[in-house]
CSV table of C-alpha atoms in Angstrom, one decimal:
chain,number,residue,atom,x,y,z
A,865,MET,CA,-14.8,-5.4,53.7
A,866,THR,CA,-11.4,-3.7,53.5
A,867,GLY,CA,-10.8,0.0,53.0
A,868,THR,CA,-9.5,-0.7,49.5
A,869,GLN,CA,-12.6,-2.6,48.6
A,870,ARG,CA,-14.8,0.2,50.0
A,871,GLY,CA,-12.9,2.7,47.9
A,872,ASP,CA,-13.1,0.6,44.7
A,873,GLU,CA,-16.9,0.2,45.3
A,874,ALA,CA,-17.3,3.9,45.8
A,875,LEU,CA,-15.3,4.8,42.7
A,876,LYS,CA,-17.3,2.3,40.6
A,877,LYS,CA,-20.5,3.8,41.9
A,878,TYR,CA,-19.2,7.3,41.1
A,879,ASP,CA,-18.2,6.2,37.6
A,880,ASP,CA,-21.7,4.9,36.9
A,881,SER,CA,-23.3,8.1,38.1
A,882,ILE,CA,-21.2,10.4,35.9
A,883,ARG,CA,-21.9,8.3,32.9
A,884,GLN,CA,-25.5,9.5,33.1
A,885,ASP,CA,-24.1,13.0,32.3
A,886,ASN,CA,-21.9,11.6,29.5
A,887,LEU,CA,-18.7,12.0,31.5
A,888,ILE,CA,-15.8,9.7,32.2
A,889,GLY,CA,-13.0,10.0,34.6
A,890,GLN,CA,-9.5,10.1,33.1
A,891,TRP,CA,-8.4,7.4,35.6
A,892,SER,CA,-10.5,5.0,33.5
A,893,PHE,CA,-7.9,5.3,30.7
A,894,GLU,CA,-5.1,4.0,32.9
A,895,PRO,CA,-5.3,0.4,31.4
A,896,LEU,CA,-5.0,1.8,27.9
A,897,LEU,CA,-1.9,3.9,28.9
A,898,ASP,CA,-0.3,0.9,30.6
A,899,ALA,CA,-0.8,-1.2,27.5
A,900,ALA,CA,1.0,1.5,25.4
A,901,VAL,CA,4.2,1.4,27.5
A,902,GLY,CA,6.8,0.2,25.0
A,903,GLY,CA,4.7,1.0,21.9
A,904,PRO,CA,1.5,-0.2,20.3
A,905,THR,CA,0.5,-3.8,20.2
A,906,PRO,CA,0.4,-5.0,16.5
A,907,ARG,CA,-3.2,-4.8,15.2
A,908,GLY,CA,-4.2,-8.0,13.5
A,909,ASP,CA,-2.2,-11.1,12.6
A,910,ALA,CA,0.6,-11.9,10.2
A,911,HIS,CA,-1.2,-13.9,7.5
A,912,VAL,CA,-0.8,-15.3,4.0
A,913,TRP,CA,-3.5,-15.9,1.4
A,914,PRO,CA,-2.2,-18.6,-1.0
A,915,TRP,CA,-2.7,-17.9,-4.7
A,916,LYS,CA,-4.0,-21.4,-5.5
A,917,THR,CA,-6.9,-20.9,-3.0
A,918,THR,CA,-7.8,-17.3,-3.8
A,919,ARG,CA,-7.7,-17.7,-7.6
A,920,ALA,CA,-10.0,-20.8,-7.4
A,921,ARG,CA,-12.4,-18.9,-5.1
A,922,LEU,CA,-12.4,-16.0,-7.5
A,923,ALA,CA,-13.4,-18.2,-10.4
A,924,GLU,CA,-16.2,-19.6,-8.2
A,925,ALA,CA,-17.4,-16.1,-7.4
A,926,SER,CA,-17.4,-15.2,-11.1
A,927,ASP,CA,-19.7,-18.2,-11.8
A,928,VAL,CA,-22.0,-17.5,-8.9
A,929,LEU,CA,-22.4,-13.8,-9.5
A,930,GLY,CA,-22.8,-14.0,-13.3
A,931,PRO,CA,-23.5,-10.9,-15.3
A,932,ALA,CA,-25.1,-9.3,-12.3
A,933,GLY,CA,-21.7,-9.1,-10.6
A,934,VAL,CA,-20.1,-6.8,-13.1
A,935,GLY,CA,-17.8,-4.5,-11.3
A,936,ARG,CA,-18.1,-6.2,-8.0
A,937,CYS,CA,-16.5,-9.6,-8.5
A,938,ASN,CA,-13.8,-8.9,-5.9
A,939,LEU,CA,-12.7,-11.0,-2.9
A,940,THR,CA,-11.2,-8.9,0.0
A,941,PHE,CA,-8.4,-10.5,2.1
A,942,LEU,CA,-9.7,-10.4,5.7
A,943,ASN,CA,-7.2,-10.4,8.5
A,944,PRO,CA,-8.3,-13.1,11.0
A,945,GLY,CA,-6.9,-11.0,13.8
A,946,ILE,CA,-9.0,-8.0,13.1
A,947,THR,CA,-12.5,-8.7,14.6
A,948,GLN,CA,-13.6,-5.1,15.3
A,949,GLY,CA,-13.7,-2.0,13.2
A,950,PRO,CA,-13.6,-1.8,9.4
A,951,PRO,CA,-12.8,-5.1,7.6
A,952,GLY,CA,-9.4,-5.3,5.9
A,953,SER,CA,-6.1,-7.0,5.5
A,954,THR,CA,-4.4,-4.7,8.0
A,955,HIS,CA,-6.1,-2.1,10.3
A,956,THR,CA,-5.7,0.6,7.5
A,957,LEU,CA,-5.4,-1.3,4.2
A,958,ALA,CA,-7.8,-3.6,2.4
A,959,ALA,CA,-6.3,-5.8,-0.3
A,960,GLY,CA,-8.2,-8.1,-2.6
A,961,ILE,CA,-8.3,-9.7,-6.0
A,962,GLN,CA,-10.8,-8.8,-8.7
A,963,ILE,CA,-11.7,-10.5,-12.0
A,964,MET,CA,-13.0,-8.9,-15.2
A,965,ARG,CA,-14.4,-11.4,-17.6
A,966,ALA,CA,-14.1,-11.2,-21.4
A,967,ARG,CA,-15.9,-8.3,-23.1
A,968,GLU,CA,-16.9,-6.9,-19.7
A,969,VAL,CA,-17.0,-3.3,-18.6
A,970,CYS,CA,-16.9,-2.5,-14.8
A,971,TRP,CA,-19.1,0.5,-14.4
A,972,SER,CA,-17.8,4.0,-13.5
A,973,HIS,CA,-17.8,5.4,-10.0
A,974,ARG,CA,-15.6,7.2,-7.5
A,975,HIS,CA,-14.9,7.3,-3.8
A,976,THR,CA,-12.7,9.0,-1.3
A,977,MET,CA,-10.8,5.8,-0.6
A,978,SER,CA,-7.5,5.9,-2.5
A,979,ALA,CA,-7.0,2.8,-4.6
A,980,LEU,CA,-4.5,1.0,-6.7
A,981,ARG,CA,-4.5,-1.9,-9.2
A,982,PHE,CA,-1.5,-4.2,-9.6
A,983,VAL,CA,-2.3,-6.4,-12.6
A,984,ILE,CA,-1.8,-10.1,-12.2
A,985,GLU,CA,-3.3,-11.5,-15.4
A,986,GLY,CA,-3.3,-8.7,-17.9
A,987,ASN,CA,-3.7,-7.8,-21.5
A,988,PRO,CA,-2.3,-4.9,-23.5
A,989,GLU,CA,-5.8,-4.3,-24.9
A,990,ALA,CA,-7.5,-4.1,-21.5
A,991,PHE,CA,-7.6,-0.7,-19.8
A,992,THR,CA,-8.8,1.3,-16.8
A,993,VAL,CA,-10.1,4.9,-17.4
A,994,VAL,CA,-9.2,7.3,-14.6
A,995,ASP,CA,-10.7,10.8,-14.8
A,996,GLY,CA,-11.0,10.4,-18.5
A,997,GLU,CA,-7.6,8.9,-19.2
A,998,PRO,CA,-7.2,5.2,-20.4
A,999,LEU,CA,-4.4,3.3,-18.7
A,1000,THR,CA,-3.3,0.0,-20.1
A,1001,MET,CA,-3.6,-3.1,-17.9
A,1002,ASP,CA,-0.7,-5.3,-18.9
A,1003,ARG,CA,0.8,-7.9,-16.7
A,1004,PHE,CA,2.4,-6.5,-13.5
A,1005,ASP,CA,1.5,-2.9,-14.4
A,1006,LEU,CA,0.6,-0.7,-11.5
A,1007,LEU,CA,-2.3,1.7,-12.0
A,1008,ILE,CA,-3.3,4.3,-9.3
A,1009,THR,CA,-6.7,5.7,-8.7
A,1010,PRO,CA,-6.3,8.7,-6.4
A,1011,ARG,CA,-9.1,9.7,-4.0
A,1012,PHE,CA,-12.4,10.7,-5.6
A,1013,SER,CA,-11.2,10.0,-9.2
A,1014,TRP,CA,-13.8,8.6,-11.6
A,1015,HIS,CA,-12.7,5.1,-12.8
A,1016,ASP,CA,-14.1,2.3,-14.8
A,1017,HIS,CA,-12.5,-0.9,-16.2
A,1018,HIS,CA,-12.7,-2.3,-19.7
A,1019,ASN,CA,-11.8,-5.7,-21.1
A,1020,PRO,CA,-12.4,-5.8,-24.9
A,1021,THR,CA,-10.6,-9.2,-25.2
A,1022,ASP,CA,-11.7,-12.8,-25.0
A,1023,GLU,CA,-9.5,-13.4,-21.9
A,1024,GLU,CA,-10.0,-12.8,-18.2
A,1025,VAL,CA,-8.2,-9.9,-16.5
A,1026,VAL,CA,-7.3,-10.2,-12.8
A,1027,TRP,CA,-5.7,-7.7,-10.5
A,1028,LEU,CA,-4.7,-7.0,-6.9
A,1029,ASP,CA,-6.8,-4.2,-5.4
A,1030,VAL,CA,-5.5,-2.2,-2.4
A,1031,LEU,CA,-7.4,0.6,-0.8
A,1032,ASP,CA,-6.9,2.7,2.4
A,1033,LEU,CA,-10.3,1.5,3.5
A,1034,GLY,CA,-9.7,1.0,7.2
A,1035,LEU,CA,-8.1,4.4,7.5
A,1036,THR,CA,-10.8,6.3,5.6
A,1037,LEU,CA,-13.7,4.5,7.4
A,1038,SER,CA,-12.1,4.9,10.8
A,1039,LEU,CA,-11.9,8.7,10.2
A,1040,ASN,CA,-15.5,8.7,9.0
A,1041,GLN,CA,-14.4,10.3,5.7
A,1042,ALA,CA,-16.1,7.9,3.2
A,1043,PHE,CA,-17.8,9.5,0.1
A,1044,TYR,CA,-19.1,7.4,-2.7
A,1045,GLU,CA,-20.8,8.3,-6.0
A,1046,PRO,CA,-21.8,6.2,-9.1
A,1047,PHE,CA,-21.3,7.9,-12.4
A,1048,GLY,CA,-24.7,6.8,-13.7
A,1049,GLU,CA,-23.4,5.2,-16.8
A,1050,ALA,CA,-21.1,2.2,-17.5
A,1051,SER,CA,-18.3,4.4,-18.9
A,1052,GLN,CA,-17.2,7.9,-18.4
A,1053,PRO,CA,-16.2,10.2,-21.3
A,1054,GLN,CA,-12.5,10.0,-22.3
A,1055,ARG,CA,-10.3,13.0,-23.0
A,1056,PRO,CA,-10.5,13.8,-26.7
A,1057,CYS,CA,-6.8,14.1,-27.3
A,1058,ALA,CA,-3.5,13.2,-25.8
A,1059,ALA,CA,-2.6,16.9,-25.4
A,1060,GLU,CA,-5.1,17.1,-22.5
A,1061,SER,CA,-3.6,14.2,-20.6
A,1062,GLN,CA,-2.7,14.7,-17.0
A,1063,GLY,CA,-0.6,11.6,-17.2
A,1064,LEU,CA,1.4,13.2,-20.0
A,1065,ARG,CA,1.9,16.3,-17.8
A,1066,ALA,CA,3.5,14.1,-15.1
A,1067,LYS,CA,6.4,13.4,-17.4
A,1068,ALA,CA,9.6,15.4,-17.7
A,1069,LEU,CA,8.3,17.9,-20.4
A,1070,ARG,CA,5.3,19.9,-19.2
A,1071,PRO,CA,3.3,23.0,-20.4
A,1072,ALA,CA,5.1,26.2,-19.3
A,1073,TRP,CA,1.8,28.1,-19.3
A,1074,GLU,CA,0.0,25.8,-16.8
A,1075,ARG,CA,0.0,25.5,-13.0
A,1076,PRO,CA,1.3,22.0,-12.3
A,1077,ARG,CA,-1.0,19.5,-10.8
A,1078,LEU,CA,0.8,17.7,-7.9
A,1079,GLY,CA,-1.7,15.2,-6.8
A,1080,ARG,CA,-4.6,13.1,-8.0
A,1081,LEU,CA,-2.7,12.1,-11.1
A,1082,PRO,CA,-3.9,9.1,-13.2
A,1083,ILE,CA,-0.6,7.2,-13.5
A,1084,ARG,CA,0.4,3.9,-14.9
A,1085,TYR,CA,3.8,2.4,-13.9
A,1086,ALA,CA,4.5,-0.1,-16.7
A,1087,TRP,CA,6.2,-3.3,-15.6
A,1088,ALA,CA,8.6,-3.2,-18.6
A,1089,ASP,CA,10.0,0.1,-17.2
A,1090,VAL,CA,10.2,-1.3,-13.7
A,1091,THR,CA,12.2,-4.4,-14.6
A,1092,GLY,CA,14.6,-2.3,-16.6
A,1093,ILE,CA,15.3,-0.2,-13.6
A,1094,LEU,CA,15.6,-3.2,-11.3
A,1095,ASP,CA,18.2,-4.7,-13.6
A,1096,SER,CA,20.2,-1.5,-13.3
A,1097,TYR,CA,21.0,-2.1,-9.7
A,1098,GLY,CA,23.6,-4.7,-8.6
A,1099,ASP,CA,23.0,-7.6,-6.3
A,1100,THR,CA,24.4,-5.7,-3.4
A,1101,ALA,CA,22.1,-2.7,-3.7
A,1102,GLY,CA,19.5,-1.9,-1.0
A,1103,ASN,CA,19.8,-2.6,2.7
A,1104,PRO,CA,19.9,-5.6,5.0
A,1105,TYR,CA,16.3,-5.0,6.1
A,1106,ASP,CA,14.2,-4.5,3.0
A,1107,GLY,CA,16.6,-5.8,0.3
A,1108,LEU,CA,16.5,-3.7,-2.9
A,1109,ALA,CA,13.4,-1.7,-2.3
A,1110,LEU,CA,12.4,0.8,-5.0
A,1111,ARG,CA,9.5,3.2,-4.5
A,1112,TYR,CA,6.8,4.0,-7.1
A,1113,ALA,CA,7.4,7.7,-6.6
A,1114,ASN,CA,4.9,10.4,-7.6
A,1115,PRO,CA,6.5,11.5,-10.9
A,1116,VAL,CA,5.8,15.2,-10.2
A,1117,THR,CA,6.8,15.6,-6.5
A,1118,GLY,CA,9.1,12.7,-6.1
A,1119,GLY,CA,7.1,11.8,-2.9
A,1120,PRO,CA,5.0,8.8,-2.1
A,1121,THR,CA,2.8,7.0,-4.6
A,1122,MET,CA,-0.3,8.5,-3.1
A,1123,THR,CA,-1.1,10.7,0.0
A,1124,THR,CA,-1.9,7.7,2.2
A,1125,MET,CA,-0.1,4.7,0.5
A,1126,ASP,CA,3.4,4.1,-0.8
A,1127,CYS,CA,4.1,1.3,-3.2
A,1128,TRP,CA,7.4,-0.5,-3.5
A,1129,VAL,CA,8.9,-3.2,-5.6
A,1130,GLN,CA,11.4,-5.3,-3.6
A,1131,GLN,CA,14.0,-7.7,-4.9
A,1132,PHE,CA,15.8,-10.3,-2.7
A,1133,VAL,CA,18.8,-12.2,-4.1
A,1134,PRO,CA,19.2,-15.9,-3.3
A,1135,GLY,CA,20.5,-16.4,0.2
A,1136,PHE,CA,19.2,-13.1,1.5
A,1137,GLU,CA,18.4,-13.2,5.2
A,1138,GLY,CA,16.9,-9.9,6.3
A,1139,LEU,CA,17.5,-8.4,9.7
A,1140,ARG,CA,14.6,-8.2,12.1
A,1141,HIS,CA,13.0,-4.8,12.2
A,1142,ARG,CA,9.6,-3.1,12.9
A,1143,ARG,CA,7.8,0.0,11.9
A,1144,THR,CA,4.7,1.8,13.2
A,1145,SER,CA,3.3,1.3,9.7
A,1146,SER,CA,1.6,-1.8,8.3
A,1147,SER,CA,2.0,-3.4,4.9
A,1148,VAL,CA,0.6,-5.8,2.3
A,1149,GLY,CA,2.8,-7.8,0.0
A,1150,PHE,CA,2.2,-9.7,-3.3
A,1151,VAL,CA,4.8,-12.2,-4.6
A,1152,ILE,CA,5.6,-11.5,-8.2
A,1153,SER,CA,8.1,-14.2,-8.7
A,1154,GLY,CA,10.3,-16.5,-6.6
A,1155,ARG,CA,9.7,-18.0,-3.2
A,1156,GLY,CA,10.8,-17.5,0.4
A,1157,ARG,CA,9.5,-16.9,3.8
A,1158,VAL,CA,8.4,-14.0,6.0
A,1159,GLU,CA,9.0,-14.3,9.7
A,1160,VAL,CA,6.7,-12.1,11.8
A,1161,GLY,CA,7.1,-12.5,15.5
A,1162,ASP,CA,6.8,-16.2,16.1
A,1163,GLU,CA,4.9,-16.8,12.9
A,1164,VAL,CA,6.6,-18.1,9.7
A,1165,LEU,CA,4.8,-17.5,6.4
A,1166,GLU,CA,5.9,-19.5,3.4
A,1167,ILE,CA,5.4,-17.4,0.3
A,1168,THR,CA,5.2,-18.5,-3.4
A,1169,PRO,CA,4.2,-16.7,-6.6
A,1170,GLY,CA,0.8,-15.1,-6.5
A,1171,ASP,CA,0.5,-15.2,-2.7
A,1172,THR,CA,-0.5,-12.1,-0.8
A,1173,PHE,CA,0.6,-11.5,2.8
A,1174,ALA,CA,0.0,-9.0,5.6
A,1175,ILE,CA,2.4,-7.6,8.1
A,1176,PRO,CA,0.7,-5.8,11.1
A,1177,ASN,CA,2.0,-2.5,12.4
A,1178,TYR,CA,4.9,-2.5,14.8
A,1179,ALA,CA,5.5,-6.2,14.5
A,1180,TRP,CA,9.1,-7.5,14.4
A,1181,HIS,CA,9.6,-9.2,11.0
A,1182,ARG,CA,12.2,-10.1,8.4
A,1183,LEU,CA,12.1,-11.7,5.0
A,1184,ILE,CA,14.3,-14.6,3.9
A,1185,ASN,CA,15.0,-15.9,0.4
A,1186,ASP,CA,16.4,-19.4,0.9
A,1187,SER,CA,15.8,-20.4,-2.7
A,1188,ASP,CA,18.1,-20.4,-5.8
A,1189,ASP,CA,16.0,-17.8,-7.6
A,1190,VAL,CA,15.5,-14.0,-7.2
A,1191,LEU,CA,12.5,-13.2,-5.1
A,1192,ARG,CA,10.4,-10.1,-6.2
A,1193,VAL,CA,7.6,-8.7,-4.1
A,1194,PHE,CA,5.2,-5.8,-4.8
A,1195,SER,CA,4.3,-4.2,-1.4
A,1196,VAL,CA,2.0,-1.4,-0.2
A,1197,HIS,CA,2.6,0.6,3.0
A,1198,ASP,CA,0.6,3.1,4.9
A,1199,ILE,CA,3.8,5.0,5.7
A,1200,PRO,CA,2.6,8.4,4.2
A,1201,ALA,CA,-0.5,8.5,6.4
A,1202,ILE,CA,1.5,7.6,9.5
A,1203,THR,CA,4.2,10.0,8.6
A,1204,ALA,CA,1.7,12.9,8.1
A,1205,MET,CA,0.6,12.4,11.7
A,1206,GLY,CA,4.2,12.5,12.9
A,1207,LEU,CA,3.9,8.9,14.2
A,1208,PHE,CA,6.2,7.0,11.8
A,1209,TYR,CA,9.0,5.2,13.8
A,1210,GLU,CA,11.4,2.4,13.0
A,1211,GLU,CA,13.5,0.0,15.0
A,1212,PRO,CA,16.4,-0.8,15.4
A,1213,VAL,CA,17.5,2.0,13.0
A,1214,PRO,CA,15.8,4.3,10.5
A,1215,THR,CA,15.9,2.9,6.9
A,1216,VAL,CA,13.1,4.6,4.9
A,1217,GLY,CA,14.5,7.7,3.3
A,1218,ALA,CA,17.3,7.8,5.8
A,1219,HIS,CA,20.4,8.0,3.6
A,1220,PRO,CA,21.6,10.5,1.0
A,1221,ALA,CA,22.2,9.5,-2.6
A,1222,PRO,CA,25.7,8.4,-3.6
A,1223,PRO,CA,28.1,11.4,-3.8
A,1224,VAL,CA,29.7,12.6,-7.0
A,1225,PRO,CA,32.8,10.5,-7.7
A,1226,GLY,CA,36.2,12.1,-8.2
A,1227,LEU,CA,35.8,15.3,-6.1
A,1228,PRO,CA,39.0,16.9,-4.8
A,1229,HIS,CA,40.0,15.8,-1.3
A,1230,HIS,CA,40.8,19.4,-0.2
A,1231,PRO,CA,38.2,21.7,-1.7
A,1232,VAL,CA,38.6,25.4,-1.3
A,1233,HIS,CA,35.1,25.8,0.1
A,1234,ARG,CA,33.2,23.8,2.7
A,1235,THR,CA,32.2,20.4,1.5
A,1236,ASP,CA,28.5,21.2,1.9
A,1237,ALA,CA,28.7,24.5,0.0
A,1238,MET,CA,25.9,24.9,-2.5
A,1239,LEU,CA,24.5,21.5,-1.8
A,1240,GLU,CA,20.8,20.7,-1.4
A,1241,PRO,CA,19.9,19.7,2.2
A,1242,GLU,CA,19.3,16.1,1.3
A,1243,GLU,CA,22.8,15.8,-0.2
A,1244,VAL,CA,24.6,16.7,3.0
A,1245,ARG,CA,25.8,13.6,4.8
């Protein structure tokens, strides 16, 4: 036996002995540190869940569960590369599709997981109640359910309603911060009049006598409004990495959609070939219209309308629209959570919130005062 072997054997024996006292030597973490050189290994796989398959499976689930499955007829998209820890589509986000049958009410409850609903098959008469406020569930509307908000879903029509669910499940469970509470009845009380609406208070005109509420707002982003704004941008708007990417901003603070998740709508013109990039955040995308492909590392994901796909954290990726039609994608990112920990990082260049808004046109070339005089910090180039 060599001296090295004797030393290794002695160290192993020592490691085993200190475990009895619930201790571990820092040298045991060296493999973890070595693996982190160059950044984290992406957690999970790049994966696509085809709409044709998932919609058919959802219909089967509805038949199998029957009336007993009210409120729980939901299929979660499981990432095949995540075999340990909380189940989900990425290591922090759990996406899935849920169906609400005709004349059905999905009972009221709340939880500390932040959640959102992007309506795929909607109806202007269907609605979700969030903390007493009804929010219409029309096609491609986005409804947010902030952490620990009471919510229930209602479908008074004769048609099915289907939506994409996304929750920060992996993040919340990993931090052991899950709370859950059923309301006790199918429906919660609704606010008696529009004047009490928190959603109304998120608009431009607000009560001067009240302290503004900055978070946990029951907000609906109507698709009709979104398309109007998308159409206002030219074909060249955006950047070569994300295309035209518009954030669903908190209407009061201007910040991310929710404290842990940010939602985007992205538009890619025909012929768009995105540049490869990566972020320490992960994301889930849903194809609203058009087709294309997502290249993640060596994987190529073909995407068509209704498909949902996952991009792991810190994975090199790009999106390509090689069709003749505009490609639109709804995407959810865990950027706010990663940013709050000071861990958000992009390569090869910063793109998220990295540039000032366009300057005021027609300013004099030789102003009397400094060019940055009286400007807000975010306006200074």
